[in-house]
mmCIF file of C-alpha atoms in Angstrom:
data_model
loop_
_atom_site.group_PDB
_atom_site.id
_atom_site.type_symbol
_atom_site.label_atom_id
_atom_site.label_comp_id
_atom_site.label_asym_id
_atom_site.label_seq_id
_atom_site.Cartn_x
_atom_site.Cartn_y
_atom_site.Cartn_z
ATOM 1 C CA ARG E 27 90.335 97.914 164.106
ATOM 2 C CA TRP E 28 87.774 97.561 161.309
ATOM 3 C CA ASN E 29 85.766 94.421 160.659
ATOM 4 C CA PHE E 30 83.289 94.112 157.790
ATOM 5 C CA GLY E 31 80.420 91.681 158.026
ATOM 6 C CA ILE E 32 77.798 90.900 160.620
ATOM 7 C CA ARG E 33 78.875 90.713 164.257
ATOM 8 C CA SER E 34 77.111 88.492 166.758
ATOM 9 C CA SER E 35 77.506 87.368 170.341
ATOM 10 C CA SER E 36 75.133 84.445 169.764
ATOM 11 C CA PRO E 37 76.548 80.907 169.906
ATOM 12 C CA PRO E 38 78.205 79.943 166.582
ATOM 13 C CA MET E 39 75.814 77.041 165.912
ATOM 14 C CA GLU E 40 72.836 79.375 166.285
ATOM 15 C CA VAL E 41 74.384 81.876 163.848
ATOM 16 C CA MET E 42 75.084 79.183 161.265
ATOM 17 C CA CYS E 43 71.624 77.605 161.564
ATOM 18 C CA GLU E 44 70.023 81.009 160.939
ATOM 19 C CA LEU E 45 72.368 81.525 157.982
ATOM 20 C CA TYR E 46 71.383 78.189 156.419
ATOM 21 C CA LYS E 47 67.698 79.029 156.880
ATOM 22 C CA ALA E 48 68.187 82.404 155.166
ATOM 23 C CA ILE E 49 70.109 80.849 152.259
ATOM 24 C CA LYS E 50 67.366 78.284 151.737
ATOM 25 C CA HIS E 51 64.651 80.970 151.938
ATOM 26 C CA LEU E 52 66.467 82.944 149.201
ATOM 27 C CA GLY E 53 66.553 79.867 146.941
ATOM 28 C CA ALA E 54 70.327 79.517 146.841
ATOM 29 C CA GLU E 55 72.412 76.370 146.657
ATOM 30 C CA TRP E 56 75.230 75.720 149.080
ATOM 31 C CA ARG E 57 77.966 73.209 149.663
ATOM 32 C CA GLU E 58 80.744 72.417 152.072
ATOM 33 C CA LYS E 59 84.088 73.923 151.173
ATOM 34 C CA ASP E 60 85.577 72.474 147.954
ATOM 35 C CA HIS E 61 82.914 69.811 147.336
ATOM 36 C CA PRO E 62 81.315 69.375 143.889
ATOM 37 C CA TRP E 63 78.154 71.401 143.308
ATOM 38 C CA SER E 64 74.877 69.623 143.646
ATOM 39 C CA PHE E 65 72.155 71.194 141.552
ATOM 40 C CA VAL E 66 69.660 71.053 144.404
ATOM 41 C CA ALA E 67 69.928 72.806 147.737
ATOM 42 C CA LEU E 68 71.576 70.577 150.300
ATOM 43 C CA PRO E 69 69.709 69.743 153.515
ATOM 44 C CA TYR E 70 70.319 71.778 156.626
ATOM 45 C CA PRO E 71 73.410 70.805 158.589
ATOM 46 C CA PRO E 72 72.794 68.719 161.698
ATOM 47 C CA MET E 73 71.196 70.713 164.508
ATOM 48 C CA ASP E 74 72.649 68.529 167.255
ATOM 49 C CA HIS E 75 76.279 69.217 168.173
ATOM 50 C CA ASP E 76 76.878 65.481 168.683
ATOM 51 C CA ASP E 77 76.066 64.769 165.016
ATOM 52 C CA ILE E 78 78.856 66.968 163.658
ATOM 53 C CA THR E 79 82.020 65.151 162.689
ATOM 54 C CA PRO E 80 85.383 66.885 163.131
ATOM 55 C CA ALA E 81 85.971 66.816 159.354
ATOM 56 C CA THR E 82 82.772 68.792 158.678
ATOM 57 C CA ASP E 83 83.527 72.495 158.286
ATOM 58 C CA ILE E 84 80.117 74.049 158.826
ATOM 59 C CA PHE E 85 81.611 77.459 159.548
ATOM 60 C CA PHE E 86 82.631 77.989 155.899
ATOM 61 C CA VAL E 87 79.892 77.871 153.272
ATOM 62 C CA GLN E 88 80.114 78.281 149.512
ATOM 63 C CA THR E 89 76.856 79.554 148.041
ATOM 64 C CA ARG E 90 75.492 80.015 144.535
ATOM 65 C CA TRP E 91 72.434 81.898 143.280
ATOM 66 C CA LYS E 92 71.184 81.740 139.713
ATOM 67 C CA LEU E 93 69.827 85.161 138.769
ATOM 68 C CA ARG E 94 68.649 86.128 135.277
ATOM 69 C CA GLY E 95 70.852 83.536 133.599
ATOM 70 C CA HIS E 96 73.954 84.329 135.677
ATOM 71 C CA SER E 97 75.447 82.547 138.648
ATOM 72 C CA VAL E 98 76.454 84.620 141.662
ATOM 73 C CA ARG E 99 78.863 82.956 144.087
ATOM 74 C CA VAL E 100 79.486 84.118 147.635
ATOM 75 C CA ASP E 101 81.700 82.487 150.261
ATOM 76 C CA ILE E 102 80.501 82.982 153.831
ATOM 77 C CA GLN E 103 82.648 82.256 156.868
ATOM 78 C CA LEU E 104 82.136 82.678 160.603
ATOM 79 C CA TYR E 105 85.173 83.925 162.545
ATOM 80 C CA GLU E 106 85.660 84.315 166.264
ATOM 81 C CA VAL E 107 87.046 87.848 166.685
ATOM 82 C CA HIS E 108 86.994 87.968 170.509
ATOM 83 C CA ALA E 109 85.876 85.592 173.217
ATOM 84 C CA SER E 110 82.210 84.804 172.464
ATOM 85 C CA ASN E 111 82.074 87.475 169.746
ATOM 86 C CA TYR E 112 81.785 86.333 166.129
ATOM 87 C CA LEU E 113 81.944 87.926 162.691
ATOM 88 C CA LEU E 114 80.043 86.544 159.690
ATOM 89 C CA ASP E 115 82.114 87.503 156.657
ATOM 90 C CA PHE E 116 80.872 87.574 153.041
ATOM 91 C CA ARG E 117 83.177 87.366 150.009
ATOM 92 C CA ASN E 118 81.996 87.690 146.394
ATOM 93 C CA VAL E 119 83.825 85.087 144.290
ATOM 94 C CA GLY E 120 81.998 85.453 140.999
#
């Protein structure tokens, strides 16, 4: 079976925290799924598992980069493909 993306056996919160750090370092904006865009980068998600509410979907991120007058949008989602084995999937949406 083929899977495209980045595979990891690290805990999902660790993967997502590293992803948010990389997005911020690249100067992109991000938002939770289907929320209005804010024109500033949002703060990192909570680092403590106890601070995450069930309604918060931190494993699906919509990102936007502004490059040379164009916006590039990429959706990023973390999937569990096997027990303790995760796939970070990237999808270009415009």
